Structure formats: C-alpha cells, structure tokens
C-alpha cells in the first residue's frame, strides 16, 4: 500500500509532507537506522553533538555522512543539557555545525524521568530567540508553561507524551487536549514516550500536528517494519482528525436500515 | 600549560595558544564546534581566540540523537 499525502505541512518556515520527526539513535546498526528512516517517510531527523577525540574523527564522521546521504532536514537537539547555559552553548554549536537555525531545546531537570526543567527551558528559549533561533522546546504537558513559551515567541511546542524512552504512550491526554484547544495556531508535536503506533494515532486524533519519536522504532523487534507502521499510523491519525469523528452514543443504533426488515422480528 | 580538553587534562609546552593553533596541533579537522570555558567560539574567531593555562575546551561533533 502506498500512502499518498499531498497535503503540505508547514513548520517553522519549512514545508514537509511527512508529519513524523524521527530520531537517529539506538538502532541496531547504522544500516538499519538509514533503512528505518527511509521506511518511515520522515523528512526531519534529530541529531546531537558530543565530545569527540581527533582520532575518532580521523577517517571522517561515518554517522554524519549517512545522515547527509539521506537528504533529510536535520533538527539538532540539546540532549543531556542540565542548565540554560549548557543548552544555549550547545544550540549555538549545533547551528554552526549543521547550518540550521532551528533547535529541539532540551534542558533536563530530573535525572530519573528526564523531565524537562520548565524554568531553565523558558530562560534558554528567550536567549536563543533573541539570537535568531527558531526554538522547538521539549516540555512537560503544562498549560501555563505552554503559555509562557508562546508569549516569548515560540510557534512550535513539543510536550511529552510520557518520559523519554519509556514507551508509555500518552500519560495525560487531557493535558494535551487542553494545550491543543488553547493554542489552535501553534504547531504542536508530541515528543517522547510514544511506544506503539496506536499512541501516535491517539495524539494525531487529538489534533496534534506531528510526532517526534525514536525508541519506538529503534528498539522495535523489526525497526524497519515499525518505521512503516508509524508512517501509516500518523497519516491515518491525521486523516481521522481532519475527517472529524462521530459523537459517541450510549445506546446502540443499527447501521443497517430497519425499513423492509423481513418477518423474523416485527416490532410494532 | 595545562588544559582540560573534552574532560581530559592535557599538558602543552606552549604558554598560550589560539584555538586555531590548538586544533591544528591536535589534528582536528572539519565538522567540529568549539566551546571555551562553556562559551561557544565562532569558527571565524578561532585564529584570534587565545587559550590560557587552566582553560576548559569542549570539541563537539555530530552523533546520533533523539
């Protein structure tokens, strides 16, 4: 089956067809990573920066070569940063290396569940927007935090579904629904916690504009097949949202016409 | 002078170096970004940015990320 989605989605001044942003970490091998990214149909791939020795880079950077060959748009993250200063410095380094003005801003506030620090996140976002960045903040599903980030200029918000790498799906659909309702004009991405295609469908049916995931594909028994599953799930969820679901009813209502029912059951 | 480079202490006979000189000395090539004492250094400023004893450098390169 070929999924055709002619609708173009715009985020941060860029146009894409796929609403899936996919991570490049944790795959069983670089080859499986490349095949999974292709199979997912994703056009946006998240990448990171880490300390590396000169000797490890002697023959070039194999990972970076593979990503470049995929012809995707990269979205650098600031994973592993625990202070606003670290995140700001990492974002600036990423802008120079990757030559892009957007960043997935992560400032971790708790090591147990890798929960973002909302205070440092707002602080770093403010500085980076002033520096000309387009900031995509990885955040908790807090309505007031969403408001603060929107107030300082974010046009995309990325609330978590559940903690990074937990695969627990949407912990609090109500919070996500309220954020969607309160910010109809912002791009909203569920980032982190997606485990199954049905989690992605649920988020898309809530009206989210896209999904960012990594572990759900990379740690699946068959990553390439799971990448395809998410491609279809996100498309299906989006169509379902756009189509508008019927109202739930308490009582059954026959879908087959009752007029002309033969002699078995006559209700008068 | 002693420098902390990517978390490791290294000793250099020079008393001072620019970022450009240090990267050449250590045989770093393209595809890196540099922070000196946790502050980003623009590529265009490597030749004029001095490193002194006790400074900390972070030299980063792309890796996989989520």
Coordinates of C-alpha atoms in Angstrom, one line a residue:
Chain A
X1 CA 0.0 0.0 0.0
X2 CA 1.3 3.4 -0.9
X3 CA 0.3 6.3 1.3
X4 CA -0.2 9.5 -0.6
X5 CA -0.5 12.6 1.3
X6 CA -0.4 15.6 -1.0
X7 CA -1.1 18.0 1.8
X8 CA 1.9 20.0 2.7
X9 CA 2.6 20.8 6.4
X10 CA 4.4 23.9 7.4
X11 CA 6.6 24.2 10.4
X12 CA 9.0 27.0 11.3
X13 CA 9.1 28.3 7.8
X14 CA 9.8 24.9 6.2
X15 CA 7.4 22.6 4.2
X16 CA 7.1 18.9 4.6
X17 CA 4.7 16.1 3.6
X18 CA 5.5 13.7 6.5
X19 CA 4.4 14.7 10.0
X20 CA 6.9 12.3 11.6
X21 CA 10.1 13.6 13.1
X22 CA 12.4 10.6 13.8
X23 CA 15.5 10.2 16.0
X24 CA 18.7 8.7 14.8
X25 CA 19.8 6.9 18.0
X26 CA 19.7 3.4 19.4
X27 CA 19.3 1.5 16.2
X28 CA 20.9 -2.0 16.0
X29 CA 23.2 -0.7 13.2
X30 CA 23.8 2.4 11.0
X31 CA 22.4 0.5 8.1
X32 CA 19.2 -0.3 9.9
X33 CA 19.0 3.3 11.0
X34 CA 19.2 4.5 7.4
X35 CA 16.6 2.0 6.2
X36 CA 14.3 2.8 9.0
X37 CA 14.4 6.5 8.4
X38 CA 13.7 5.9 4.7
X39 CA 10.9 3.5 5.5
X40 CA 9.3 6.0 7.9
X41 CA 9.0 8.6 5.2
X42 CA 10.2 11.1 7.7
X43 CA 11.9 14.2 6.3
X44 CA 13.1 15.6 9.6
X45 CA 15.8 13.7 11.6
X46 CA 17.0 14.6 15.0
X47 CA 20.8 14.6 15.7
X48 CA 23.0 15.6 18.6
X49 CA 26.5 16.8 19.4
X50 CA 29.0 15.1 21.7
X51 CA 32.7 15.4 22.7
X52 CA 34.8 13.5 20.2
X53 CA 38.5 13.0 20.0
X54 CA 40.5 13.9 17.0
X55 CA 41.5 10.2 16.5
X56 CA 37.8 9.1 16.4
X57 CA 37.2 11.6 13.6
X58 CA 40.3 10.8 11.7
X59 CA 38.5 8.9 8.9
X60 CA 35.6 11.4 8.9
X61 CA 32.3 11.1 10.7
X62 CA 30.5 8.0 9.4
X63 CA 27.2 8.8 11.2
X64 CA 27.1 12.3 9.8
X65 CA 27.9 11.0 6.3
X66 CA 25.0 8.6 6.4
X67 CA 22.6 11.3 7.5
X68 CA 23.7 13.6 4.8
X69 CA 23.2 10.9 2.2
X70 CA 19.6 10.5 3.3
X71 CA 18.8 14.0 2.1
X72 CA 16.7 14.9 5.1
X73 CA 16.5 18.1 7.1
X74 CA 18.3 17.8 10.4
X75 CA 16.9 19.0 13.7
X76 CA 19.7 19.3 16.3
X77 CA 18.9 18.7 19.9
X78 CA 20.5 19.8 23.1
X79 CA 20.1 16.4 24.8
X80 CA 22.0 16.0 28.0
X81 CA 22.0 19.6 29.0
X82 CA 21.0 20.4 32.6
X83 CA 21.3 24.2 32.6
X84 CA 20.1 27.0 30.4
X85 CA 23.8 28.0 29.8
X86 CA 24.7 24.5 28.6
X87 CA 21.7 24.3 26.3
X88 CA 22.4 27.8 24.9
X89 CA 26.0 26.9 24.2
X90 CA 25.1 23.6 22.6
X91 CA 22.5 25.2 20.4
X92 CA 25.0 27.7 19.1
X93 CA 27.5 25.0 18.4
X94 CA 24.8 23.0 16.6
X95 CA 23.8 26.0 14.5
X96 CA 27.3 26.3 13.3
X97 CA 27.9 22.7 12.5
X98 CA 24.5 21.8 11.0
X99 CA 23.9 25.2 9.4
X100 CA 20.2 25.3 10.5
X101 CA 18.5 27.9 12.6
X102 CA 16.2 25.6 14.5
X103 CA 16.8 23.5 17.6
X104 CA 15.0 21.0 19.7
X105 CA 15.7 22.6 23.0
X106 CA 16.1 20.1 25.9
X107 CA 17.0 21.2 29.4
X108 CA 16.7 18.2 31.7
X109 CA 15.6 18.9 35.3
X110 CA 15.4 15.4 36.7
X111 CA 17.7 12.5 36.1
X112 CA 15.1 9.8 37.0
X113 CA 12.5 10.6 34.4
X114 CA 14.5 13.1 32.3
X115 CA 11.7 15.6 32.9
X116 CA 12.4 19.0 31.3
X117 CA 13.2 21.9 33.7
X118 CA 10.5 24.4 32.8
X119 CA 12.3 27.4 34.3
X120 CA 15.6 26.8 32.6
X121 CA 13.7 26.0 29.4
X122 CA 12.0 29.4 29.4
X123 CA 15.3 31.1 30.2
X124 CA 17.2 29.4 27.4
X125 CA 14.4 29.8 24.9
X126 CA 14.3 33.6 25.5
X127 CA 18.1 33.9 24.9
X128 CA 18.0 31.7 21.8
X129 CA 15.1 33.5 20.2
X130 CA 16.9 36.8 20.7
X131 CA 19.9 35.2 19.0
X132 CA 17.8 34.4 15.9
X133 CA 16.9 30.8 16.6
X134 CA 13.7 29.0 15.9
X135 CA 13.2 27.1 19.2
X136 CA 11.2 23.9 19.4
X137 CA 11.0 23.4 23.2
X138 CA 10.8 19.9 24.6
X139 CA 8.4 20.5 27.5
X140 CA 6.1 18.9 30.0
X141 CA 2.4 19.0 29.2
X142 CA 1.8 22.0 31.4
X143 CA -0.6 24.6 30.1
X144 CA 0.9 27.6 31.8
X145 CA 4.4 26.7 30.6
X146 CA 3.0 26.5 27.1
X147 CA 1.6 30.0 27.5
X148 CA 5.0 31.3 28.7
X149 CA 6.8 29.8 25.8
X150 CA 4.2 31.1 23.3
X151 CA 4.4 34.5 24.9
X152 CA 8.2 34.8 24.3
X153 CA 7.8 33.8 20.7
X154 CA 7.7 30.0 20.2
X155 CA 5.5 29.0 17.3
X156 CA 6.0 25.2 17.9
X157 CA 5.7 23.4 21.2
X158 CA 6.7 19.9 21.9
X159 CA 5.0 18.5 25.0
X160 CA 6.0 15.0 26.2
X161 CA 3.6 12.1 25.9
X162 CA 5.5 10.4 28.7
X163 CA 9.2 10.3 29.7
X164 CA 11.8 9.8 27.1
X165 CA 12.3 6.2 26.1
X166 CA 9.6 4.9 28.4
X167 CA 7.2 3.9 25.6
X168 CA 4.3 4.5 27.9
X169 CA 2.3 6.4 25.3
X170 CA 0.1 9.5 26.3
X171 CA 0.1 9.7 30.1
X172 CA -2.2 12.6 30.2
X173 CA -4.4 13.0 27.1
X174 CA -6.5 15.6 28.9
X175 CA -3.5 18.0 29.3
X176 CA -2.5 17.5 25.7
X177 CA -6.1 18.2 24.6
X178 CA -6.3 21.4 26.6
X179 CA -3.0 22.6 25.1
X180 CA -4.3 21.9 21.6
X181 CA -7.5 23.8 22.4
X182 CA -5.8 26.8 23.9
X183 CA -3.2 27.1 21.1
X184 CA -5.0 26.4 17.8
X185 CA -2.5 28.3 15.7
X186 CA 0.7 26.8 17.1
X187 CA 2.4 23.7 15.7
X188 CA 2.1 21.1 18.4
X189 CA 4.3 17.9 18.4
X190 CA 4.1 15.1 20.9
X191 CA 7.7 14.4 21.6
X192 CA 8.8 11.5 23.7
X193 CA 7.1 8.5 25.3
X194 CA 5.4 7.1 22.1
X195 CA 5.7 3.3 22.2
X196 CA 3.2 1.9 19.7
X197 CA 1.6 3.2 16.5
X198 CA -1.7 3.5 18.4
X199 CA -0.1 6.0 20.7
X200 CA 0.8 8.1 17.7
X201 CA -2.7 7.8 16.3
X202 CA -4.2 8.9 19.6
X203 CA -2.0 12.0 19.6
X204 CA -2.8 12.8 15.9
X205 CA -6.6 12.3 16.6
X206 CA -6.3 14.9 19.3
X207 CA -5.3 17.3 16.6
X208 CA -1.5 17.3 17.2
X209 CA 0.4 18.4 14.1
X210 CA 3.1 15.8 14.3
X211 CA 5.0 13.3 16.3
X212 CA 8.7 13.1 17.3
X213 CA 9.9 9.6 18.3
X214 CA 13.0 7.5 18.3
X215 CA 13.0 4.5 20.7
X216 CA 9.6 3.2 19.4
X217 CA 11.2 2.5 16.1
X218 CA 14.8 1.9 17.0
X219 CA 14.0 -0.6 19.8
X220 CA 11.2 -2.5 18.0
X221 CA 11.9 -6.1 17.1
X222 CA 11.9 -5.1 13.5
X223 CA 12.7 -1.4 13.3
X224 CA 12.2 -1.0 9.5
X225 CA 8.7 -2.5 9.7
X226 CA 7.9 -0.4 12.7
X227 CA 9.0 2.7 10.9
X228 CA 6.5 1.9 8.2
X229 CA 3.8 1.2 10.8
X230 CA 4.4 4.7 12.2
X231 CA 4.3 6.3 8.8
X232 CA 0.8 4.8 8.2
X233 CA -0.4 5.4 11.7
X234 CA 0.5 9.1 11.7
X235 CA -1.1 9.6 8.4
X236 CA -4.3 7.7 9.5
X237 CA -4.5 9.7 12.7
X238 CA -4.2 13.0 10.9
X239 CA -6.9 12.0 8.4
X240 CA -9.1 10.8 11.2
X241 CA -8.7 14.2 13.0
X242 CA -9.4 16.1 9.8
X243 CA -12.4 14.0 9.0
X244 CA -13.9 14.5 12.5
X245 CA -15.1 11.5 14.5
X246 CA -18.8 10.8 15.1
X247 CA -20.3 11.5 18.5
X248 CA -20.2 8.7 21.0
X249 CA -23.6 7.3 22.0
X250 CA -24.8 5.3 25.0
X251 CA -27.3 3.3 23.1
X252 CA -26.8 1.1 20.1
X253 CA -28.1 2.3 16.8
X254 CA -28.4 -0.1 13.9
X255 CA -26.3 0.8 10.9
X256 CA -28.3 -1.5 8.5
X257 CA -31.6 0.1 7.5
X258 CA -34.6 -1.3 9.5
X259 CA -37.1 -0.4 6.9
X260 CA -38.0 -3.5 5.0
X261 CA -36.9 -5.9 7.7
X262 CA -38.4 -9.3 6.9
X263 CA -40.7 -11.4 9.1
X264 CA -38.2 -12.6 11.8
X265 CA -38.7 -9.7 14.2
X266 CA -41.6 -7.4 13.9
X267 CA -41.6 -4.5 16.3
X268 CA -44.8 -2.5 16.3
Chain B
X1 CA 50.2 25.0 30.4
X2 CA 47.5 22.5 31.4
X3 CA 44.2 22.4 29.6
X4 CA 41.1 20.4 30.1
X5 CA 40.1 19.1 26.7
X6 CA 36.9 17.2 26.5
X7 CA 37.2 16.5 30.2
X8 CA 40.8 15.2 30.0
X9 CA 43.7 17.1 31.4
X10 CA 46.4 17.6 28.8
X11 CA 49.8 19.4 29.1
X12 CA 51.3 21.6 26.4
X13 CA 54.7 23.2 26.3
X14 CA 53.3 26.4 24.9
X15 CA 52.4 29.1 27.4
X16 CA 49.5 30.3 25.2
X17 CA 47.8 29.1 22.1
X18 CA 45.0 30.2 19.9
X19 CA 42.0 27.9 19.3
X20 CA 43.2 27.5 15.7
X21 CA 46.7 26.5 16.7
X22 CA 45.4 24.0 19.3
X23 CA 43.0 22.4 16.8
X24 CA 45.9 22.0 14.3
X25 CA 48.2 20.7 17.0
X26 CA 45.6 18.0 18.0
X27 CA 44.8 17.3 14.3
X28 CA 41.2 18.2 14.5
X29 CA 39.6 18.7 11.1
X30 CA 36.2 19.9 9.9
X31 CA 32.8 19.0 11.3
X32 CA 33.5 20.3 14.8
X33 CA 32.4 23.1 17.0
X34 CA 34.3 24.5 20.0
X35 CA 33.3 25.9 23.4
X36 CA 35.9 27.6 25.6
X37 CA 35.1 27.6 29.3
X38 CA 31.5 26.7 28.3
X39 CA 31.2 29.6 25.9
X40 CA 30.8 29.0 22.2
X41 CA 33.6 30.1 19.9
X42 CA 32.7 31.0 16.4
X43 CA 34.7 29.4 13.7
X44 CA 35.7 32.8 12.4
X45 CA 37.2 33.7 15.7
X46 CA 39.5 30.6 16.1
X47 CA 42.6 32.5 15.0
X48 CA 42.1 35.3 17.4
X49 CA 40.8 33.5 20.5
X50 CA 43.5 32.8 23.0
X51 CA 43.7 29.8 25.3
X52 CA 45.4 30.1 28.6
X53 CA 46.5 27.8 31.4
X54 CA 43.6 26.1 33.2
X55 CA 41.1 26.7 30.4
X56 CA 38.5 24.1 29.5
X57 CA 37.7 23.2 25.9
X58 CA 34.9 21.2 24.6
X59 CA 35.2 20.0 21.0
X60 CA 32.0 18.5 19.7
X61 CA 31.0 16.6 16.6
X62 CA 27.7 15.2 15.3
X63 CA 26.3 11.9 16.8
X64 CA 23.0 10.1 16.8
X65 CA 20.3 11.7 18.8
X66 CA 16.6 11.5 19.6

